[in-house]
């Protein structure tokens, strides 16, 4: 073990003592990647970091989404530039879940945080999959969920048949470990799980959410200026409350392979911001 580490919670996450200004050798990079896959969230605290610094550190783990001619970073919360989602509460979700290939991960770097700023909460969907009672696991094993673009229930041009489908119990592309892939934010959709009636759907969702959002399955991250949080966007869900005070978070999207978001161009970071201007919702 090269790095000094400590868990950030019993549910998930690990803090890594790492100097982001120093290039990591191949062994250290492999160790960081292994920590990410095991703990699903990495916190690096107390170092001022440029965009290039965060791109380099995230790049040790997987590919950073970077389209030609478009900056890789975007801003979340307030009050800088064209901030995505400035202040409203956002329920539990995974980013870009409606993509054919949802982003593998995301990173937020805290440029400036007030003490009154709200936390981000993370729930462990991989741990939830491990804790499924056998009967519930058997019930959901082959089910699929429709993932609508969050604005679509109010979009008269949207055809629910065209919603992206993902397995309710999906497996991670790098570790092949299972995770539960359904989130609170999707409840605004008129339908969710294919092939079950509304009463059955409600029962399944209630049982799954009781495991996913149990207090012992959640980590509350209280932001400090200069925090870098890198998380697995498949194994973890996240949410936030109403934002007060300054909470300037700089975001990168992580993907599995440089072409992983092929075909999902509309829903990359810039797509999020375009949709945001239309009143739609995405991100942390
Ligand atoms: Fe988000």
mmCIF file of C-alpha atoms and ligand atoms in Angstrom:
data_model
loop_
_atom_site.group_PDB
_atom_site.id
_atom_site.type_symbol
_atom_site.label_atom_id
_atom_site.label_comp_id
_atom_site.label_asym_id
_atom_site.label_seq_id
_atom_site.Cartn_x
_atom_site.Cartn_y
_atom_site.Cartn_z
ATOM 1 C CA UNK A 1 0.000 0.000 0.000
ATOM 2 C CA UNK A 2 1.615 3.232 -1.199
ATOM 3 C CA UNK A 3 -0.933 5.759 -0.041
ATOM 4 C CA UNK A 4 -2.061 6.619 3.444
ATOM 5 C CA UNK A 5 -5.845 6.154 3.513
ATOM 6 C CA UNK A 6 -8.787 6.313 5.874
ATOM 7 C CA UNK A 7 -12.472 5.436 5.361
ATOM 8 C CA UNK A 8 -14.835 8.405 5.114
ATOM 9 C CA UNK A 9 -17.824 6.360 6.345
ATOM 10 C CA UNK A 10 -18.833 2.758 7.098
ATOM 11 C CA UNK A 11 -21.032 2.785 3.973
ATOM 12 C CA UNK A 12 -18.567 3.823 1.280
ATOM 13 C CA UNK A 13 -15.654 6.044 0.338
ATOM 14 C CA UNK A 14 -12.010 6.489 1.238
ATOM 15 C CA UNK A 15 -9.827 9.525 1.807
ATOM 16 C CA UNK A 16 -6.461 9.255 0.066
ATOM 17 C CA UNK A 17 -3.435 11.293 1.081
ATOM 18 C CA UNK A 18 -2.118 12.198 -2.352
ATOM 19 C CA UNK A 19 -0.184 15.195 -3.679
ATOM 20 C CA UNK A 20 -1.965 16.048 -6.941
ATOM 21 C CA UNK A 21 1.026 18.056 -8.187
ATOM 22 C CA UNK A 22 3.186 14.925 -8.380
ATOM 23 C CA UNK A 23 2.968 12.442 -11.272
ATOM 24 C CA UNK A 24 2.035 8.957 -10.067
ATOM 25 C CA UNK A 25 3.955 5.942 -11.341
ATOM 26 C CA UNK A 26 2.161 2.952 -12.869
ATOM 27 C CA UNK A 27 1.955 1.067 -9.584
ATOM 28 C CA UNK A 28 0.460 4.045 -7.763
ATOM 29 C CA UNK A 29 -2.041 4.612 -10.559
ATOM 30 C CA UNK A 30 -3.135 0.968 -10.353
ATOM 31 C CA UNK A 31 -3.528 1.314 -6.584
ATOM 32 C CA UNK A 32 -5.692 4.428 -6.960
ATOM 33 C CA UNK A 33 -7.850 2.630 -9.534
ATOM 34 C CA UNK A 34 -8.233 -0.337 -7.185
ATOM 35 C CA UNK A 35 -9.256 1.956 -4.309
ATOM 36 C CA UNK A 36 -11.880 3.563 -6.565
ATOM 37 C CA UNK A 37 -13.313 0.183 -7.560
ATOM 38 C CA UNK A 38 -13.375 -1.085 -3.972
ATOM 39 C CA UNK A 39 -14.694 2.014 -2.180
ATOM 40 C CA UNK A 40 -16.534 3.768 -5.054
ATOM 41 C CA UNK A 41 -15.591 7.264 -3.828
ATOM 42 C CA UNK A 42 -12.195 8.874 -3.359
ATOM 43 C CA UNK A 43 -11.687 12.077 -1.365
ATOM 44 C CA UNK A 44 -8.476 14.096 -1.786
ATOM 45 C CA UNK A 45 -8.504 16.982 0.647
ATOM 46 C CA UNK A 46 -6.557 20.180 1.202
ATOM 47 C CA UNK A 47 -4.789 20.766 -2.109
ATOM 48 C CA UNK A 48 -5.510 23.666 -4.434
ATOM 49 C CA UNK A 49 -6.001 22.149 -7.883
ATOM 50 C CA UNK A 50 -6.207 23.537 -11.410
ATOM 51 C CA UNK A 51 -8.457 21.965 -14.032
ATOM 52 C CA UNK A 52 -5.374 20.200 -15.420
ATOM 53 C CA UNK A 53 -4.561 18.808 -11.959
ATOM 54 C CA UNK A 54 -8.030 17.314 -11.581
ATOM 55 C CA UNK A 55 -8.023 15.956 -15.140
ATOM 56 C CA UNK A 56 -4.679 14.254 -14.469
ATOM 57 C CA UNK A 57 -5.761 12.705 -11.148
ATOM 58 C CA UNK A 58 -9.081 11.491 -12.563
ATOM 59 C CA UNK A 59 -7.243 10.182 -15.627
ATOM 60 C CA UNK A 60 -5.324 7.774 -13.409
ATOM 61 C CA UNK A 61 -8.640 6.039 -12.748
ATOM 62 C CA UNK A 62 -10.399 6.185 -16.115
ATOM 63 C CA UNK A 63 -10.976 8.504 -19.096
ATOM 64 C CA UNK A 64 -12.135 12.069 -18.567
ATOM 65 C CA UNK A 65 -14.861 13.099 -20.995
ATOM 66 C CA UNK A 66 -13.357 15.780 -23.189
ATOM 67 C CA UNK A 67 -14.908 16.648 -26.523
ATOM 68 C CA UNK A 68 -12.881 18.577 -29.029
ATOM 69 C CA UNK A 69 -13.386 22.312 -28.720
ATOM 70 C CA UNK A 70 -15.338 22.037 -25.445
ATOM 71 C CA UNK A 71 -13.744 22.547 -22.003
ATOM 72 C CA UNK A 72 -13.867 19.365 -19.897
ATOM 73 C CA UNK A 73 -15.043 21.218 -16.800
ATOM 74 C CA UNK A 74 -18.464 22.598 -15.893
ATOM 75 C CA UNK A 75 -19.658 24.382 -12.764
ATOM 76 C CA UNK A 76 -22.282 23.113 -10.345
ATOM 77 C CA UNK A 77 -24.101 25.187 -7.723
ATOM 78 C CA UNK A 78 -23.229 28.840 -7.343
ATOM 79 C CA UNK A 79 -22.309 31.435 -8.383
ATOM 80 C CA UNK A 80 -19.795 31.069 -11.180
ATOM 81 C CA UNK A 81 -20.416 31.405 -14.897
ATOM 82 C CA UNK A 82 -23.013 29.185 -16.466
ATOM 83 C CA UNK A 83 -23.566 27.080 -13.348
ATOM 84 C CA UNK A 84 -25.572 23.908 -13.796
ATOM 85 C CA UNK A 85 -28.364 23.627 -11.256
ATOM 86 C CA UNK A 86 -27.622 26.682 -9.120
ATOM 87 C CA UNK A 87 -29.577 26.157 -5.900
ATOM 88 C CA UNK A 88 -32.506 23.733 -5.983
ATOM 89 C CA UNK A 89 -32.752 20.453 -4.086
ATOM 90 C CA UNK A 90 -31.935 17.399 -6.230
ATOM 91 C CA UNK A 91 -33.284 13.996 -5.148
ATOM 92 C CA UNK A 92 -31.318 10.731 -5.343
ATOM 93 C CA UNK A 93 -30.034 9.981 -8.843
ATOM 94 C CA UNK A 94 -27.149 8.873 -11.017
ATOM 95 C CA UNK A 95 -25.958 11.407 -13.571
ATOM 96 C CA UNK A 96 -26.940 10.777 -17.186
ATOM 97 C CA UNK A 97 -28.862 7.624 -16.273
ATOM 98 C CA UNK A 98 -30.943 8.161 -19.415
ATOM 99 C CA UNK A 99 -27.856 7.812 -21.639
ATOM 100 C CA UNK A 100 -27.349 4.569 -23.518
ATOM 101 C CA UNK A 101 -23.948 4.590 -21.805
ATOM 102 C CA UNK A 102 -24.294 6.468 -18.496
ATOM 103 C CA UNK A 103 -21.087 8.097 -17.346
ATOM 104 C CA UNK A 104 -18.876 5.775 -15.310
ATOM 105 C CA UNK A 105 -18.036 8.448 -12.798
ATOM 106 C CA UNK A 106 -17.960 12.102 -11.906
ATOM 107 C CA UNK A 107 -15.662 14.400 -9.999
ATOM 108 C CA UNK A 108 -16.349 17.620 -8.134
ATOM 109 C CA UNK A 109 -13.617 19.967 -6.996
ATOM 110 C CA UNK A 110 -14.610 22.597 -4.422
ATOM 111 C CA UNK A 111 -13.256 25.985 -5.463
ATOM 112 C CA UNK A 112 -15.063 27.993 -2.822
ATOM 113 C CA UNK A 113 -17.372 26.760 -0.072
ATOM 114 C CA UNK A 114 -19.234 28.666 2.648
ATOM 115 C CA UNK A 115 -19.793 27.022 6.013
ATOM 116 C CA UNK A 116 -23.553 27.149 5.428
ATOM 117 C CA UNK A 117 -23.315 25.317 2.103
ATOM 118 C CA UNK A 118 -25.269 22.067 1.903
ATOM 119 C CA UNK A 119 -23.590 18.639 1.714
ATOM 120 C CA UNK A 120 -23.809 16.056 -1.041
ATOM 121 C CA UNK A 121 -25.117 12.669 0.097
ATOM 122 C CA UNK A 122 -24.031 9.393 -1.496
ATOM 123 C CA UNK A 123 -25.854 6.026 -1.328
ATOM 124 C CA UNK A 124 -24.126 2.726 -2.073
ATOM 125 C CA UNK A 125 -26.050 0.852 -4.798
ATOM 126 C CA UNK A 126 -23.430 -1.928 -4.896
ATOM 127 C CA UNK A 127 -23.797 -2.588 -1.169
ATOM 128 C CA UNK A 128 -27.577 -2.527 -1.672
ATOM 129 C CA UNK A 129 -27.215 -5.273 -4.296
ATOM 130 C CA UNK A 130 -25.192 -7.357 -1.825
ATOM 131 C CA UNK A 131 -27.877 -6.917 0.837
ATOM 132 C CA UNK A 132 -30.842 -7.964 -1.326
ATOM 133 C CA UNK A 133 -32.897 -10.751 0.244
ATOM 134 C CA UNK A 134 -32.764 -13.808 -2.079
ATOM 135 C CA UNK A 135 -36.482 -13.574 -2.928
ATOM 136 C CA UNK A 136 -36.227 -9.913 -3.934
ATOM 137 C CA UNK A 137 -33.054 -10.576 -5.915
ATOM 138 C CA UNK A 138 -34.819 -13.346 -7.849
ATOM 139 C CA UNK A 139 -37.791 -11.057 -8.533
ATOM 140 C CA UNK A 140 -35.746 -8.230 -10.020
ATOM 141 C CA UNK A 141 -33.041 -10.297 -11.716
ATOM 142 C CA UNK A 142 -34.382 -9.964 -15.257
ATOM 143 C CA UNK A 143 -36.351 -6.707 -15.019
ATOM 144 C CA UNK A 144 -35.547 -3.558 -16.943
ATOM 145 C CA UNK A 145 -36.181 0.072 -16.061
ATOM 146 C CA UNK A 146 -37.103 2.921 -18.403
ATOM 147 C CA UNK A 147 -34.826 5.917 -17.892
ATOM 148 C CA UNK A 148 -36.524 9.053 -19.149
ATOM 149 C CA UNK A 149 -34.778 12.350 -19.668
ATOM 150 C CA UNK A 150 -35.909 14.143 -16.480
ATOM 151 C CA UNK A 151 -37.967 16.757 -18.310
ATOM 152 C CA UNK A 152 -39.813 14.307 -20.478
ATOM 153 C CA UNK A 153 -43.005 13.742 -18.450
ATOM 154 C CA UNK A 154 -43.845 17.320 -19.326
ATOM 155 C CA UNK A 155 -42.505 17.207 -22.860
ATOM 156 C CA UNK A 156 -45.419 16.606 -25.269
ATOM 157 C CA UNK A 157 -43.016 15.373 -27.947
ATOM 158 C CA UNK A 158 -41.622 12.585 -25.749
ATOM 159 C CA UNK A 159 -42.564 9.005 -26.572
ATOM 160 C CA UNK A 160 -42.084 6.758 -23.486
ATOM 161 C CA UNK A 161 -41.497 3.762 -25.759
ATOM 162 C CA UNK A 162 -38.261 5.428 -26.782
ATOM 163 C CA UNK A 163 -36.873 5.775 -23.231
ATOM 164 C CA UNK A 164 -33.502 4.148 -22.659
ATOM 165 C CA UNK A 165 -33.743 0.793 -20.840
ATOM 166 C CA UNK A 166 -31.187 -0.505 -18.348
ATOM 167 C CA UNK A 167 -31.268 -3.641 -16.147
ATOM 168 C CA UNK A 168 -32.675 -3.035 -12.676
ATOM 169 C CA UNK A 169 -29.856 -5.186 -11.318
ATOM 170 C CA UNK A 170 -26.951 -4.171 -13.540
ATOM 171 C CA UNK A 171 -23.274 -5.135 -13.477
ATOM 172 C CA UNK A 172 -20.326 -2.747 -13.423
ATOM 173 C CA UNK A 173 -18.312 -2.609 -16.670
ATOM 174 C CA UNK A 174 -14.930 -2.737 -14.865
ATOM 175 C CA UNK A 175 -15.531 -4.942 -11.816
ATOM 176 C CA UNK A 176 -18.545 -6.926 -13.158
ATOM 177 C CA UNK A 177 -20.058 -6.563 -9.677
ATOM 178 C CA UNK A 178 -23.834 -5.962 -9.423
ATOM 179 C CA UNK A 179 -25.558 -2.730 -8.431
ATOM 180 C CA UNK A 180 -29.171 -1.624 -8.116
ATOM 181 C CA UNK A 181 -30.019 0.860 -10.847
ATOM 182 C CA UNK A 182 -33.195 2.757 -10.000
ATOM 183 C CA UNK A 183 -33.345 6.099 -8.195
ATOM 184 C CA UNK A 184 -35.723 8.400 -6.383
ATOM 185 C CA UNK A 185 -35.570 11.111 -9.048
ATOM 186 C CA UNK A 186 -37.157 8.720 -11.539
ATOM 187 C CA UNK A 187 -40.378 8.596 -9.508
ATOM 188 C CA UNK A 188 -41.591 11.617 -11.441
ATOM 189 C CA UNK A 189 -41.818 9.344 -14.486
ATOM 190 C CA UNK A 190 -45.263 7.929 -15.305
ATOM 191 C CA UNK A 191 -43.765 4.423 -15.561
ATOM 192 C CA UNK A 192 -40.518 2.826 -14.474
ATOM 193 C CA UNK A 193 -40.222 -0.962 -14.472
ATOM 194 C CA UNK A 194 -41.217 -2.847 -17.596
ATOM 195 C CA UNK A 195 -43.600 -5.781 -17.300
ATOM 196 C CA UNK A 196 -45.002 -5.233 -13.803
ATOM 197 C CA UNK A 197 -48.313 -3.636 -12.837
ATOM 198 C CA UNK A 198 -48.383 -0.367 -10.838
ATOM 199 C CA UNK A 199 -49.040 -2.021 -7.441
ATOM 200 C CA UNK A 200 -46.216 -4.509 -7.960
ATOM 201 C CA UNK A 201 -43.923 -1.723 -9.153
ATOM 202 C CA UNK A 202 -44.629 0.296 -6.010
ATOM 203 C CA UNK A 203 -43.892 -2.684 -3.748
ATOM 204 C CA UNK A 204 -40.607 -3.431 -5.505
ATOM 205 C CA UNK A 205 -39.528 0.209 -5.392
ATOM 206 C CA UNK A 206 -40.436 0.545 -1.706
ATOM 207 C CA UNK A 207 -38.423 -2.575 -0.845
ATOM 208 C CA UNK A 208 -35.420 -1.499 -2.930
ATOM 209 C CA UNK A 209 -35.387 2.091 -1.654
ATOM 210 C CA UNK A 210 -35.574 0.861 1.962
ATOM 211 C CA UNK A 211 -32.253 -0.917 1.368
ATOM 212 C CA UNK A 212 -30.657 1.735 -0.877
ATOM 213 C CA UNK A 213 -31.473 4.735 1.284
ATOM 214 C CA UNK A 214 -31.075 3.128 4.718
ATOM 215 C CA UNK A 215 -29.082 5.511 6.951
ATOM 216 C CA UNK A 216 -26.224 3.016 7.254
ATOM 217 C CA UNK A 217 -25.918 2.860 3.444
ATOM 218 C CA UNK A 218 -25.285 6.600 3.069
ATOM 219 C CA UNK A 219 -22.299 8.940 3.344
ATOM 220 C CA UNK A 220 -22.854 12.654 3.924
ATOM 221 C CA UNK A 221 -20.034 14.680 2.405
ATOM 222 C CA UNK A 222 -19.624 18.113 3.987
ATOM 223 C CA UNK A 223 -17.679 20.186 1.507
ATOM 224 C CA UNK A 224 -14.509 22.048 2.340
ATOM 225 C CA UNK A 225 -12.703 24.356 -0.044
ATOM 226 C CA UNK A 226 -10.114 22.356 -2.067
ATOM 227 C CA UNK A 227 -11.898 19.006 -1.688
ATOM 228 C CA UNK A 228 -11.747 16.743 -4.726
ATOM 229 C CA UNK A 229 -14.376 13.983 -4.660
ATOM 230 C CA UNK A 230 -14.247 11.371 -7.414
ATOM 231 C CA UNK A 231 -17.075 8.858 -7.392
ATOM 232 C CA UNK A 232 -18.438 5.902 -9.293
ATOM 233 C CA UNK A 233 -21.639 7.118 -10.925
ATOM 234 C CA UNK A 234 -22.961 3.568 -11.333
ATOM 235 C CA UNK A 235 -22.157 2.054 -7.929
ATOM 236 C CA UNK A 236 -23.288 5.212 -6.076
ATOM 237 C CA UNK A 237 -26.274 7.525 -6.251
ATOM 238 C CA UNK A 238 -26.122 11.082 -4.958
ATOM 239 C CA UNK A 239 -28.409 13.899 -3.877
ATOM 240 C CA UNK A 240 -28.281 17.362 -2.346
ATOM 241 C CA UNK A 241 -30.574 19.752 -0.502
ATOM 242 C CA UNK A 242 -31.259 23.399 -1.196
ATOM 243 C CA UNK A 243 -28.007 25.295 -1.630
ATOM 244 C CA UNK A 244 -27.329 28.366 0.451
ATOM 245 C CA UNK A 245 -24.181 30.475 0.432
ATOM 246 C CA UNK A 246 -21.270 30.081 -1.929
ATOM 247 C CA UNK A 247 -20.830 26.521 -3.178
ATOM 248 C CA UNK A 248 -18.690 26.612 -6.297
ATOM 249 C CA UNK A 249 -18.044 23.055 -7.456
ATOM 250 C CA UNK A 250 -16.118 22.300 -10.646
ATOM 251 C CA UNK A 251 -17.197 19.121 -12.342
ATOM 252 C CA UNK A 252 -15.613 16.570 -14.660
ATOM 253 C CA UNK A 253 -17.352 13.559 -16.203
ATOM 254 C CA UNK A 254 -15.565 10.193 -16.237
ATOM 255 C CA UNK A 255 -16.244 7.547 -18.873
ATOM 256 C CA UNK A 256 -15.124 4.000 -19.580
ATOM 257 C CA UNK A 257 -13.054 4.386 -22.747
ATOM 258 C CA UNK A 258 -12.561 7.567 -24.747
ATOM 259 C CA UNK A 259 -15.526 6.816 -27.040
ATOM 260 C CA UNK A 260 -17.898 5.590 -24.314
ATOM 261 C CA UNK A 261 -20.325 8.466 -24.743
ATOM 262 C CA UNK A 262 -20.570 7.955 -28.505
ATOM 263 C CA UNK A 263 -24.173 8.399 -29.537
ATOM 264 C CA UNK A 264 -25.060 10.311 -26.386
ATOM 265 C CA UNK A 265 -23.673 13.646 -27.492
ATOM 266 C CA UNK A 266 -26.744 15.583 -26.532
ATOM 267 C CA UNK A 267 -26.340 14.433 -22.947
ATOM 268 C CA UNK A 268 -22.675 15.225 -22.412
ATOM 269 C CA UNK A 269 -21.738 18.097 -20.134
ATOM 270 C CA UNK A 270 -22.532 20.761 -22.677
ATOM 271 C CA UNK A 271 -25.766 18.939 -23.488
ATOM 272 C CA UNK A 272 -26.656 19.125 -19.802
ATOM 273 C CA UNK A 273 -26.139 22.841 -19.835
ATOM 274 C CA UNK A 274 -28.225 23.315 -22.966
ATOM 275 C CA UNK A 275 -31.014 21.283 -21.437
ATOM 276 C CA UNK A 276 -30.605 23.229 -18.243
ATOM 277 C CA UNK A 277 -31.416 26.423 -20.104
ATOM 278 C CA UNK A 278 -34.620 24.740 -21.230
ATOM 279 C CA UNK A 279 -35.544 24.163 -17.600
ATOM 280 C CA UNK A 280 -34.527 20.519 -17.389
ATOM 281 C CA UNK A 281 -32.560 19.019 -14.524
ATOM 282 C CA UNK A 282 -29.371 17.012 -14.316
ATOM 283 C CA UNK A 283 -26.250 16.625 -12.155
ATOM 284 C CA UNK A 284 -25.191 17.199 -8.517
HETATM 285 FE FE1 LIG B 1 -25.912 14.720 -10.140
#
